[in-house]
PDB file of C-alpha atoms in Angstrom:
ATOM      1  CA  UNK A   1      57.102 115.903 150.364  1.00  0.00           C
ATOM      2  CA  UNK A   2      57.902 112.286 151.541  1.00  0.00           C
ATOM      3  CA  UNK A   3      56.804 110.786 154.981  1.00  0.00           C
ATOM      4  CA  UNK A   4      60.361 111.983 156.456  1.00  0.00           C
ATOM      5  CA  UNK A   5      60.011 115.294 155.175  1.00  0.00           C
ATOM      6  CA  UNK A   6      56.558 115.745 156.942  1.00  0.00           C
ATOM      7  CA  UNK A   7      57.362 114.639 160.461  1.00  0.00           C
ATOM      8  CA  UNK A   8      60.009 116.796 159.800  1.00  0.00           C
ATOM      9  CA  UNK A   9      58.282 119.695 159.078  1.00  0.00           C
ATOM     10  CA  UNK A  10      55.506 119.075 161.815  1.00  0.00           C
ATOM     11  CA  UNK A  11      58.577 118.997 164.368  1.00  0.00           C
ATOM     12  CA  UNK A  12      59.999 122.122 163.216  1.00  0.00           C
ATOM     13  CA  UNK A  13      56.250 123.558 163.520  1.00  0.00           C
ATOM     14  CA  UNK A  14      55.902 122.089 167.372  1.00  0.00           C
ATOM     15  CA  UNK A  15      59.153 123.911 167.932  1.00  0.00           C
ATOM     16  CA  UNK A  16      58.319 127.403 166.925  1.00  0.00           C
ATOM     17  CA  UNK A  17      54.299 126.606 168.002  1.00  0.00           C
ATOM     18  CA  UNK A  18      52.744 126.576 164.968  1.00  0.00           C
ATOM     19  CA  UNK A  19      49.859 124.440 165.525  1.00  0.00           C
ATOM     20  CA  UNK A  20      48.033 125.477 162.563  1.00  0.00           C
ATOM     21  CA  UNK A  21      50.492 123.869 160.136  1.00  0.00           C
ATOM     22  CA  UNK A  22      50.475 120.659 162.086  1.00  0.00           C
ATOM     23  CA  UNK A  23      46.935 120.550 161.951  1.00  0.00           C
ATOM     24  CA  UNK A  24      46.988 120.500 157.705  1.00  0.00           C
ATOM     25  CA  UNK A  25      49.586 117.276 157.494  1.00  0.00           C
ATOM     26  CA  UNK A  26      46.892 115.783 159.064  1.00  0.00           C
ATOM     27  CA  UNK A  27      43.551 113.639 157.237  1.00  0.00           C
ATOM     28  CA  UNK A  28      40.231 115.190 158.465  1.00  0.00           C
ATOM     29  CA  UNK A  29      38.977 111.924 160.364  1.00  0.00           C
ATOM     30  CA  UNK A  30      43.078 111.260 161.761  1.00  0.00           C
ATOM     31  CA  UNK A  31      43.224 108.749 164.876  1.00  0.00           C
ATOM     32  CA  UNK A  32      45.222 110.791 167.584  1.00  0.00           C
ATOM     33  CA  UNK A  33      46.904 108.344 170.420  1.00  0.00           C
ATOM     34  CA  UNK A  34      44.632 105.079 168.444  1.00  0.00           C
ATOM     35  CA  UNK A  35      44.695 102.203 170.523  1.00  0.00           C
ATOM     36  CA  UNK A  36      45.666 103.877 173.220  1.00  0.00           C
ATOM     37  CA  UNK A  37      43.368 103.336 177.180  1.00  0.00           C
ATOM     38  CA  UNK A  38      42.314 106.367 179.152  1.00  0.00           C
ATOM     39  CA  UNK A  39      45.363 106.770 182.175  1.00  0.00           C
ATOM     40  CA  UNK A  40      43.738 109.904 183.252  1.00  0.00           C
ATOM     41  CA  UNK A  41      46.776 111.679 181.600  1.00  0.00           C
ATOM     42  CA  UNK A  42      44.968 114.868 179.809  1.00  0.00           C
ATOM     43  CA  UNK A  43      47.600 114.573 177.026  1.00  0.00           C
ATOM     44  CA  UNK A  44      47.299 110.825 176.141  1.00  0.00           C
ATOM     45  CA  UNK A  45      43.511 110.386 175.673  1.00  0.00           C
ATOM     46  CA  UNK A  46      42.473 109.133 172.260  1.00  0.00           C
ATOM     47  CA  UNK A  47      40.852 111.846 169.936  1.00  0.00           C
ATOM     48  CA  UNK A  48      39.847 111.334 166.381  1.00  0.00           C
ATOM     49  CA  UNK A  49      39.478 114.028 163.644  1.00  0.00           C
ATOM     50  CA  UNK A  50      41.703 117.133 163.221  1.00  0.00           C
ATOM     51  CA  UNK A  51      39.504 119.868 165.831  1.00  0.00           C
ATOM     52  CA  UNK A  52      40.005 116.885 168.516  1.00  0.00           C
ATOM     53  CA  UNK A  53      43.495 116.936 168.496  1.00  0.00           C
ATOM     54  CA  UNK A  54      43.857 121.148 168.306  1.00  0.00           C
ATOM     55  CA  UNK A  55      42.344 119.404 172.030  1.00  0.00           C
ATOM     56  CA  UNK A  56      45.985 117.929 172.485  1.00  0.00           C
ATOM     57  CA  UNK A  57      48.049 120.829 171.723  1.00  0.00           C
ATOM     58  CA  UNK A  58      45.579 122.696 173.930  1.00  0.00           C
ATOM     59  CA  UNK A  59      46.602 120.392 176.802  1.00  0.00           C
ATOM     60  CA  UNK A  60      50.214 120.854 176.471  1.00  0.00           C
ATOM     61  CA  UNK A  61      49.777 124.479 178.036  1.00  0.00           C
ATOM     62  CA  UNK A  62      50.310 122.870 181.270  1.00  0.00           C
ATOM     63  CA  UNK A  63      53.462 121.749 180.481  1.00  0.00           C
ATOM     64  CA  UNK A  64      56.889 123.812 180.240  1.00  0.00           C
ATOM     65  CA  UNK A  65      59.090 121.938 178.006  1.00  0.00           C
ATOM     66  CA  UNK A  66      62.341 122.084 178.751  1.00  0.00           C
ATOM     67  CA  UNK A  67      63.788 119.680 176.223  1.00  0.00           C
ATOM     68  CA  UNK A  68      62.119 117.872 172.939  1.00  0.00           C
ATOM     69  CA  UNK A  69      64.805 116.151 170.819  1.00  0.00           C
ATOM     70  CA  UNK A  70      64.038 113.789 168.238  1.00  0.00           C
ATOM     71  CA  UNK A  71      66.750 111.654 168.066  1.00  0.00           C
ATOM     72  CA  UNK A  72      65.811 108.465 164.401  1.00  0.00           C
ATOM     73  CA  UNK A  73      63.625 108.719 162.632  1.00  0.00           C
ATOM     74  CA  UNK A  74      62.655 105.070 160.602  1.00  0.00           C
ATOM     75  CA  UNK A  75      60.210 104.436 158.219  1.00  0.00           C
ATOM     76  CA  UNK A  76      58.753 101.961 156.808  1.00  0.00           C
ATOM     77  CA  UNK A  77      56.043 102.136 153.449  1.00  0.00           C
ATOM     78  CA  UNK A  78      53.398 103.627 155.343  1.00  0.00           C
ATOM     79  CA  UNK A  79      54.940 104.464 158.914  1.00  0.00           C
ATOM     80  CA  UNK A  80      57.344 106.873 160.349  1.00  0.00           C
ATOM     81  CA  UNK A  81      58.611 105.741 164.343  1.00  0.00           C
ATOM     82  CA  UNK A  82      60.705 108.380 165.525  1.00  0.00           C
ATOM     83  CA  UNK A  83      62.430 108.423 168.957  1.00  0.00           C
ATOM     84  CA  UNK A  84      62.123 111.364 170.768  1.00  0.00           C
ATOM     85  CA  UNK A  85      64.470 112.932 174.048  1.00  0.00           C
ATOM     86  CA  UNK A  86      62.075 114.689 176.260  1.00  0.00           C
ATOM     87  CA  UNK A  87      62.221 116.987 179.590  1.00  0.00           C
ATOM     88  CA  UNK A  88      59.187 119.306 181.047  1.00  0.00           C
ATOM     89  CA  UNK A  89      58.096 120.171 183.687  1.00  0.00           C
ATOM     90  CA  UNK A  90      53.788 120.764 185.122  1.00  0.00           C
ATOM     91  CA  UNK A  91      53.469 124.260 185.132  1.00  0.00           C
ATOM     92  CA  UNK A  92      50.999 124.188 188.296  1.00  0.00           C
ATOM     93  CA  UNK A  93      52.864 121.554 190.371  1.00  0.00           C
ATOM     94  CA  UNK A  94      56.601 121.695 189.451  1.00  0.00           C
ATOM     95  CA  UNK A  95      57.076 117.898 188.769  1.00  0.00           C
ATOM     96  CA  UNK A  96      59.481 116.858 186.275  1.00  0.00           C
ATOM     97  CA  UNK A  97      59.069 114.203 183.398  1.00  0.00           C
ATOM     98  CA  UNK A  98      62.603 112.763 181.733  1.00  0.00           C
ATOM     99  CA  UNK A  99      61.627 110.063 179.411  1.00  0.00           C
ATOM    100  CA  UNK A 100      62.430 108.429 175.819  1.00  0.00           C
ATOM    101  CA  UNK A 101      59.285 108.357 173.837  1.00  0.00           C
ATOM    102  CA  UNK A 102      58.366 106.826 170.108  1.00  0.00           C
ATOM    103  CA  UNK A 103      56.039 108.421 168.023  1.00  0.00           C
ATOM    104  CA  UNK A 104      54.391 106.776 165.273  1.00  0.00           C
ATOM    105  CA  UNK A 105      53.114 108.136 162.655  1.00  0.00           C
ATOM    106  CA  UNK A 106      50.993 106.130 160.035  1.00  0.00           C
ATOM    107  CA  UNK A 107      50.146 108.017 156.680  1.00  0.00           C
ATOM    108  CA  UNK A 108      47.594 107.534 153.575  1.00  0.00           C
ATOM    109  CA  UNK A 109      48.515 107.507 150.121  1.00  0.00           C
ATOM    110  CA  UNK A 110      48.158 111.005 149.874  1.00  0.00           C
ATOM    111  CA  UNK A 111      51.061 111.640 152.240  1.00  0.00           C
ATOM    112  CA  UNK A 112      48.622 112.838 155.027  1.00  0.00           C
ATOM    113  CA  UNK A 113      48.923 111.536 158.873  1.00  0.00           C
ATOM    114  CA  UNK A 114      45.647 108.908 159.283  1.00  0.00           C
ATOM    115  CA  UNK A 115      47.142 107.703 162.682  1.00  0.00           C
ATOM    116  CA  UNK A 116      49.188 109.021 165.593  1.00  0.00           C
ATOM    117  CA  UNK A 117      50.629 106.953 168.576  1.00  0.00           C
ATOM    118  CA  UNK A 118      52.747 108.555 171.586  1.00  0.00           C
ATOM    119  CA  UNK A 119      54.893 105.224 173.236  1.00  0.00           C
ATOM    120  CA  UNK A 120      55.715 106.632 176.495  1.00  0.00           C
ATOM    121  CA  UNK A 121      56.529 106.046 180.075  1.00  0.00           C
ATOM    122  CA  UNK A 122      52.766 105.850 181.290  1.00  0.00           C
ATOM    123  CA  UNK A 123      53.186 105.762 185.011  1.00  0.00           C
ATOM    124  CA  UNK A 124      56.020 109.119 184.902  1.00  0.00           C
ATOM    125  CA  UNK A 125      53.412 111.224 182.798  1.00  0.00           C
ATOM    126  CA  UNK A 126      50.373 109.691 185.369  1.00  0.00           C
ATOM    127  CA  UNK A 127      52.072 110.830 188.276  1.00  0.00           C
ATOM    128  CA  UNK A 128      53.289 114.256 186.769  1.00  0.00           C
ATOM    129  CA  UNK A 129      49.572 115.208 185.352  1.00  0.00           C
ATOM    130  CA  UNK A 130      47.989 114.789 189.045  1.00  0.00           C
ATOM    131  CA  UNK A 131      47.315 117.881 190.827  1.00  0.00           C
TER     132      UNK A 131
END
């Protein structure tokens, strides 16, 4: 399976919820959200190894999506940006999120996901996540 292939396929397993498969395209020490600060935004917090980021997908339980469209996806030898249409809403408080995100995905030789980045509107996911 090429990089294309696997974001792909771990789209296709957001979309029906199957975390589990997600979780094997994935290296054992993978950097979820590297380089990224603390915004107090539960979702975008920088994890690192595979049971961390089961820590992600746990997070999104507060959200009702109501739209997640990934729009290009470009690669280059080792990376895979894709842009992505999104809509949710918080669960608890009812706010809405409409954005245009990038995800990028940075893989090892063996084909497996070392590094994941969300590129999002920070301040529109700050203010949705508080209570």
């Amino acid at each position: 399976m090429n990089k294309l292939e696997t974001v792909q396929a771990i789209y296709a397993a957001f979309g029906s919820g199957d975390i589990p498969s997600i979780i094997e395209y994935l290296h054992p020490d993978v950097e979820w959200e590297h380089d990224m600060q603390d915004h107090g935004v539960p979702w975008l917090v920088a994890r690192r190894g595979r049971e961390s980021v089961v820590g992600f997908f746990q997070t999104l339980a507060a959200i009702d999506f109501k739209r997640f469209e990934p729009r290009e996806l470009l690669e280059n030898e080792h990376q895979v940006m894709a842009t992505i249409s999104v809509e949710f809403t918080m669960r608890a408080s009812g706010r809405e999120v409409k954005d245009f995100e990038a995800h990028l995905f940075t893989f090892d030789e063996s084909g497996r996901v070392t590094r994941f980045r969300h590129f999002v509107d920070t301040h529109q996911h700050w203010l949705a996540a508080q209570e």
